[in-house]
XYZ file of C-alpha atoms in Angstrom:
444
model
C -26.094 -30.478 -33.809
C -28.591 -27.939 -35.361
C -26.807 -24.855 -36.192
C -29.329 -22.899 -34.517
C -27.829 -24.012 -30.829
C -24.777 -22.431 -29.186
C -22.441 -23.973 -27.320
C -20.069 -23.298 -24.887
C -16.787 -25.180 -23.260
C -17.015 -24.668 -19.894
C -13.402 -24.099 -18.469
C -13.178 -21.616 -21.574
C -14.254 -18.185 -21.786
C -14.717 -17.948 -25.698
C -18.120 -16.887 -26.638
C -20.800 -19.768 -27.555
C -21.095 -20.905 -30.911
C -22.387 -23.765 -33.528
C -20.308 -27.015 -33.928
C -19.712 -28.551 -36.888
C -20.285 -32.607 -37.106
C -19.198 -34.738 -33.839
C -18.871 -38.513 -33.728
C -20.731 -40.078 -30.809
C -22.077 -43.834 -30.125
C -25.513 -44.953 -31.683
C -26.409 -45.658 -28.192
C -26.166 -42.286 -26.950
C -28.780 -40.806 -29.306
C -32.385 -41.675 -29.011
C -34.625 -42.326 -32.010
C -37.077 -39.855 -33.116
C -40.379 -40.750 -31.454
C -43.802 -39.156 -30.620
C -43.967 -40.644 -26.953
C -42.275 -38.639 -24.401
C -39.375 -39.641 -22.070
C -40.116 -41.031 -18.761
C -38.173 -39.026 -17.105
C -36.836 -35.185 -17.535
C -33.907 -34.543 -15.046
C -32.406 -31.461 -14.254
C -28.466 -31.519 -12.730
C -27.648 -28.274 -10.896
C -23.999 -28.301 -11.018
C -20.623 -26.355 -9.869
C -19.445 -24.564 -12.486
C -17.096 -22.107 -10.414
C -13.282 -20.799 -10.870
C -12.131 -23.816 -8.920
C -13.198 -27.458 -10.278
C -13.642 -30.555 -7.553
C -11.893 -33.151 -7.550
C -12.893 -36.283 -6.971
C -11.235 -36.889 -3.522
C -8.179 -39.068 -2.986
C -8.856 -42.603 -2.104
C -7.706 -43.729 1.463
C -9.517 -43.330 4.981
C -10.193 -39.512 4.011
C -11.725 -39.807 0.809
C -15.148 -40.349 -0.641
C -13.836 -42.916 -3.242
C -13.609 -43.702 -6.520
C -17.320 -42.049 -7.282
C -16.683 -38.752 -5.532
C -18.288 -36.317 -3.856
C -21.577 -35.098 -5.267
C -20.459 -31.313 -6.833
C -17.564 -32.671 -8.506
C -18.091 -34.031 -12.088
C -16.863 -37.530 -12.380
C -19.700 -37.653 -9.469
C -22.206 -36.682 -11.961
C -20.361 -38.277 -15.026
C -20.842 -41.711 -13.298
C -24.258 -40.804 -11.814
C -25.594 -40.744 -15.653
C -23.368 -43.160 -17.146
C -24.112 -45.442 -14.526
C -27.378 -44.647 -12.477
C -29.563 -43.636 -15.480
C -28.163 -45.444 -18.823
C -28.173 -48.268 -16.237
C -31.963 -47.355 -14.738
C -34.064 -50.276 -16.441
C -36.738 -48.220 -17.211
C -34.631 -44.973 -18.567
C -31.884 -47.151 -20.337
C -33.605 -50.449 -20.536
C -31.774 -53.764 -20.680
C -29.068 -52.862 -23.210
C -28.696 -49.574 -21.945
C -30.054 -47.964 -25.004
C -33.488 -47.120 -24.825
C -32.771 -43.365 -23.675
C -35.864 -43.158 -22.255
C -34.983 -39.513 -20.873
C -33.642 -36.354 -21.028
C -31.200 -34.375 -19.005
C -30.490 -30.649 -18.558
C -27.771 -29.427 -16.717
C -27.866 -25.460 -14.582
C -23.978 -24.382 -14.025
C -23.855 -22.289 -11.478
C -20.664 -20.406 -10.055
C -21.414 -18.618 -6.991
C -24.151 -17.691 -5.053
C -25.630 -14.973 -7.152
C -25.949 -16.961 -10.256
C -28.018 -19.766 -7.943
C -30.412 -16.312 -7.162
C -30.837 -15.314 -10.715
C -31.818 -18.672 -12.120
C -34.709 -18.899 -9.780
C -37.156 -16.420 -12.125
C -36.090 -18.988 -14.547
C -38.147 -21.901 -13.151
C -41.702 -21.643 -15.134
C -39.519 -21.593 -18.249
C -37.012 -24.598 -17.629
C -40.238 -26.618 -16.645
C -42.127 -25.615 -20.007
C -39.318 -27.170 -21.725
C -38.928 -30.433 -19.959
C -41.052 -33.073 -21.858
C -40.923 -35.964 -19.357
C -43.889 -37.973 -18.078
C -42.489 -37.478 -14.691
C -39.611 -34.384 -13.806
C -37.301 -34.146 -11.305
C -34.738 -31.749 -10.183
C -30.883 -32.818 -8.829
C -29.047 -30.319 -6.791
C -25.508 -31.627 -6.638
C -24.202 -28.756 -4.550
C -23.514 -27.696 -0.452
C -25.512 -25.441 1.239
C -23.550 -23.310 3.714
C -23.629 -20.012 5.885
C -20.978 -18.458 4.458
C -20.573 -15.974 2.151
C -19.047 -16.584 -1.363
C -15.634 -16.651 -1.185
C -12.570 -17.588 -3.892
C -10.516 -21.026 -3.179
C -10.666 -24.282 -3.593
C -11.342 -24.673 -0.653
C -15.204 -23.267 -0.903
C -15.672 -24.749 -4.456
C -19.250 -26.447 -4.681
C -20.732 -24.563 -1.384
C -23.624 -22.087 -2.089
C -25.332 -19.495 0.986
C -28.111 -21.383 1.993
C -31.027 -18.646 1.217
C -30.102 -18.776 -2.673
C -29.874 -22.258 -2.068
C -32.779 -23.024 -0.614
C -35.184 -20.363 -2.148
C -33.897 -21.297 -5.683
C -35.068 -24.812 -4.770
C -37.922 -23.535 -3.338
C -39.276 -21.568 -6.942
C -38.382 -24.568 -9.186
C -40.112 -26.984 -6.500
C -43.646 -24.223 -6.944
C -43.380 -24.203 -10.270
C -43.858 -27.957 -10.588
C -40.612 -29.777 -10.726
C -39.719 -32.137 -7.854
C -36.195 -32.039 -5.863
C -35.611 -35.762 -5.743
C -31.803 -35.023 -4.940
C -30.925 -35.196 -2.066
C -34.492 -33.840 -0.526
C -37.045 -31.462 -1.212
C -36.054 -28.239 0.377
C -37.651 -28.196 3.384
C -36.361 -31.446 4.428
C -32.820 -30.867 2.846
C -32.760 -27.726 4.870
C -33.670 -29.263 8.202
C -31.450 -31.883 8.375
C -28.220 -29.992 6.813
C -29.195 -27.104 9.623
C -28.400 -29.731 12.386
C -31.020 -28.340 14.377
C -32.845 -31.478 15.078
C -30.246 -32.198 17.267
C -32.056 -29.452 19.990
C -35.359 -30.583 18.566
C -34.910 -34.466 19.792
C -32.952 -33.669 22.652
C -35.636 -34.345 24.561
C -36.950 -37.591 22.947
C -36.208 -40.423 25.188
C -36.598 -42.488 22.298
C -33.799 -41.032 20.251
C -31.425 -41.558 22.538
C -29.857 -38.165 21.660
C -26.949 -36.064 23.975
C -28.479 -32.833 24.937
C -28.055 -29.921 22.963
C -28.917 -26.312 22.589
C -28.980 -23.188 20.531
C -26.693 -20.335 21.135
C -27.479 -17.019 18.915
C -24.606 -14.902 17.476
C -26.564 -11.848 19.442
C -26.401 -13.680 22.652
C -22.570 -14.090 22.255
C -21.752 -10.455 20.764
C -24.268 -8.383 22.454
C -24.383 -10.337 26.004
C -20.966 -11.158 25.973
C -19.788 -14.422 25.738
C -18.931 -15.378 29.057
C -22.342 -15.140 29.722
C -23.854 -17.121 26.944
C -21.268 -20.100 27.551
C -23.126 -19.920 31.162
C -26.512 -19.973 30.088
C -25.712 -22.721 27.631
C -23.987 -24.943 30.078
C -27.473 -24.597 32.546
C -29.534 -25.389 29.562
C -27.577 -28.303 28.749
C -28.382 -29.433 32.563
C -31.674 -28.475 32.207
C -32.423 -30.679 29.246
C -30.419 -33.341 30.701
C -32.647 -33.449 33.700
C -35.827 -33.780 32.074
C -34.404 -36.776 29.656
C -31.785 -38.643 32.317
C -29.920 -40.744 29.513
C -30.788 -44.419 29.732
C -28.292 -46.211 31.917
C -28.572 -49.124 33.951
C -27.398 -49.805 37.185
C -24.022 -50.585 37.672
C -23.262 -49.104 34.130
C -20.786 -45.727 33.674
C -22.587 -42.587 33.380
C -24.071 -41.669 30.397
C -23.578 -40.281 27.579
C -19.911 -39.129 29.512
C -18.028 -39.820 32.568
C -16.485 -36.183 33.066
C -19.860 -34.551 32.949
C -21.681 -37.089 35.914
C -21.670 -34.306 38.107
C -22.947 -31.396 35.715
C -21.741 -30.733 32.599
C -18.436 -28.659 31.794
C -17.635 -30.299 28.413
C -18.779 -31.007 25.275
C -18.830 -29.603 21.328
C -19.622 -26.245 19.418
C -20.957 -26.850 15.989
C -22.442 -25.138 12.964
C -25.140 -26.332 10.972
C -24.641 -26.462 7.252
C -21.296 -27.362 7.464
C -19.629 -30.310 6.194
C -16.909 -33.211 6.073
C -15.945 -32.735 9.738
C -15.338 -29.116 9.551
C -16.574 -25.803 12.445
C -16.844 -28.504 15.292
C -14.708 -27.273 18.517
C -14.194 -28.933 21.601
C -13.811 -27.526 25.178
C -13.874 -28.709 28.540
C -14.985 -25.526 30.821
C -17.147 -22.349 30.834
C -14.064 -20.318 29.808
C -13.290 -22.364 26.727
C -16.887 -22.442 25.981
C -16.878 -18.697 25.594
C -13.868 -18.687 23.633
C -15.418 -21.133 21.176
C -18.247 -19.323 20.592
C -16.668 -16.430 19.716
C -14.363 -18.073 17.644
C -17.285 -20.116 15.630
C -19.524 -17.542 15.358
C -17.500 -14.519 14.631
C -15.449 -15.947 12.188
C -15.096 -13.427 9.151
C -17.740 -14.565 6.455
C -19.534 -16.235 8.694
C -23.298 -15.487 8.456
C -24.571 -17.954 10.845
C -26.784 -16.825 13.527
C -26.638 -19.612 15.495
C -24.779 -22.490 16.776
C -25.265 -25.662 18.369
C -23.425 -26.778 22.046
C -23.757 -30.205 22.895
C -22.549 -32.148 25.876
C -19.623 -34.701 25.224
C -20.363 -38.074 24.400
C -17.902 -40.859 25.253
C -18.138 -43.455 22.273
C -15.119 -45.895 21.049
C -16.054 -45.391 17.186
C -18.975 -44.569 15.055
C -21.693 -47.016 13.138
C -23.249 -45.697 10.376
C -26.270 -47.093 9.006
C -27.028 -46.359 5.605
C -31.406 -47.121 5.360
C -33.380 -47.329 1.955
C -37.167 -47.093 2.578
C -38.828 -48.293 -0.090
C -41.447 -46.249 -1.659
C -44.493 -48.624 -0.010
C -42.857 -49.141 3.257
C -45.643 -50.087 5.648
C -46.247 -48.813 9.328
C -44.975 -51.351 11.756
C -42.311 -52.725 8.839
C -39.192 -53.071 10.292
C -36.472 -51.556 7.729
C -32.918 -53.239 8.152
C -29.805 -51.171 6.734
C -28.794 -51.797 3.589
C -25.196 -51.435 4.592
C -23.431 -50.604 7.773
C -19.994 -49.130 7.854
C -17.677 -48.071 10.870
C -15.246 -45.298 11.651
C -12.968 -43.667 14.148
C -11.602 -40.052 15.127
C -8.330 -40.158 16.615
C -9.381 -37.377 18.893
C -9.138 -33.307 19.000
C -6.606 -31.032 18.384
C -5.522 -28.296 20.730
C -7.698 -26.278 18.802
C -10.535 -28.398 19.513
C -10.793 -29.597 15.873
C -11.280 -33.618 15.510
C -8.868 -35.198 13.619
C -7.678 -38.532 12.180
C -10.605 -40.224 10.416
C -10.295 -43.676 9.937
C -12.479 -46.232 8.092
C -12.710 -49.513 10.249
C -13.465 -53.114 8.527
C -15.851 -55.441 10.440
C -12.183 -57.383 11.952
C -10.789 -53.879 13.316
C -14.276 -53.202 15.387
C -14.041 -57.029 16.876
C -10.254 -56.447 17.298
C -10.848 -53.143 19.555
C -13.863 -54.698 21.441
C -11.703 -57.871 22.176
C -13.199 -60.111 19.779
C -16.687 -59.467 21.390
C -19.007 -60.557 18.838
C -21.745 -60.373 20.759
C -21.166 -56.873 21.931
C -20.843 -55.596 18.243
C -24.357 -57.202 17.087
C -26.047 -55.480 20.371
C -24.655 -52.435 19.056
C -25.942 -52.779 15.287
C -29.161 -54.195 16.818
C -29.832 -50.959 19.111
C -28.632 -48.824 16.264
C -30.988 -49.975 13.823
C -34.033 -49.910 16.454
C -33.458 -46.244 17.360
C -33.166 -46.158 13.425
C -37.117 -47.001 13.214
C -38.022 -43.980 15.267
C -35.795 -41.545 13.703
C -37.289 -42.673 10.243
C -40.755 -42.139 11.816
C -39.601 -38.776 13.280
C -38.696 -37.446 9.289
C -41.867 -38.682 8.762
C -43.502 -35.752 10.940
C -41.244 -33.374 9.063
C -42.352 -34.987 5.848
C -44.747 -37.356 4.717
C -42.706 -38.714 1.593
C -40.777 -41.162 2.981
C -36.731 -40.855 1.815
C -35.706 -42.900 -0.871
C -32.489 -43.021 1.563
C -30.571 -41.799 4.429
C -27.395 -42.183 6.492
C -27.666 -42.428 10.297
C -24.158 -42.247 12.503
C -24.445 -43.164 15.804
C -21.355 -43.328 18.466
C -21.092 -46.429 20.380
C -19.068 -47.929 23.010
C -18.689 -51.560 24.562
C -19.821 -51.434 28.065
C -18.926 -55.015 28.906
C -19.220 -58.551 27.685
C -22.065 -58.427 24.824
C -23.089 -54.907 25.834
C -22.792 -51.677 23.847
C -24.167 -48.114 24.200
C -25.467 -46.612 21.226
C -26.266 -42.828 21.292
C -27.462 -40.854 17.727
C -25.074 -38.446 16.191
C -26.310 -37.407 13.068
C -28.828 -37.148 10.167
C -26.874 -37.292 6.772
C -28.724 -36.951 3.506
C -28.829 -38.877 0.567
C -25.552 -38.688 -1.370
C -23.641 -38.426 1.988
C -20.256 -40.413 1.769
C -20.485 -44.084 1.607
C -17.144 -44.875 3.059
C -15.614 -48.067 2.195
C -19.168 -49.211 0.576
C -18.469 -49.194 -3.080
C -21.525 -50.066 -4.274
C -22.739 -47.211 -2.108
C -23.382 -44.379 -4.790
C -24.549 -46.566 -7.431
C -27.483 -47.935 -4.956
C -28.257 -44.372 -3.748
C -28.771 -43.253 -7.693
C -31.224 -46.252 -8.420
C -33.482 -45.417 -5.046
C -33.339 -41.324 -5.897
C -34.490 -42.521 -9.693
C -36.534 -44.959 -8.254
C -38.302 -42.501 -6.159
C -38.576 -39.883 -9.387
C -40.769 -42.171 -11.478
C -43.106 -42.463 -8.653
């Protein structure tokens, strides 16, 4: 490397210094050329006190690639995704028609301080196309020490910085543009879609922190349940004659059971169940007044009876035409063991198709009906995202709660949008497929 370039080892606290000769595989060196590379990529990465491990294998793990903020994921994305892309690495993976910059942040302050660098950073990127990959998780929490908080950046710092780079001319290609990424991870769409019959969503409403801390949690809980009743009455959940009450049996005579959840929360955290108005008041207080929580609202949602979740991975092509039915690239299922006494979900379990059929007494037609119904709902939900951003998402995961109603029949309830880069469960080729979609989109 040029002696004018100062390099620093990430884990050490030593001052940057020049390096002597280094051994390097020839295919990792781009030959001198007057032509610009096809793509410049800025990777915004974690470099906090605690590193993020790839994660364990098994039902609760992210698989062999790990999660987006971890080093293993980024390394594989570059070696497999970027070098393996025909327009970037070429047929022999030696073309090297790309350049990669990494921006390492330790905390939210680092993120904010990088925003003014945006014009300078973009000016130094020489690719025909330029894109940024934001490999961190936005959260509504104050920065805190400890491994449990590694990879999280306070959401205003995160999205404000993303917008600064977008304003300087750098597209956000992973997971999404700032506005759409903020919308998806906020979970506020749960409330926006609650009155859409085509969305098949449970009733949901937002409760402000001020109404809990200022007006009293009991009053806030009572008003939340009243709001859920009003929403459900205005948009009754589809239920055919003879079918059990929808979306739950316990709420057939009035909403008394549901869940409280925070936006910008990850991996099943900060979801609490309640079974009465009094318990709802307790959950509202607990979730909104936890030390360090910066959330101004939480979501209260009616309960849904379901057997397991079905997750559809949808990858709309860049030239996706209106009216063209889009099939999922992959379908994965999982179950939960229930909720603890504290109201938290537990015992996440991945399910194979054989295990789903065993659960449903080998009712192949019911599982096929659930898959078809979820895919059909997905068409509307993709179109709704186009209302939020005219550019189709390269990839989105949609989670549905499904239950068997009888022979050959199933009920499907929409549960969640998940961003590009979300966990792929048992889909081993999922991350490489997602990287290819993100890079294809960046090259358009």
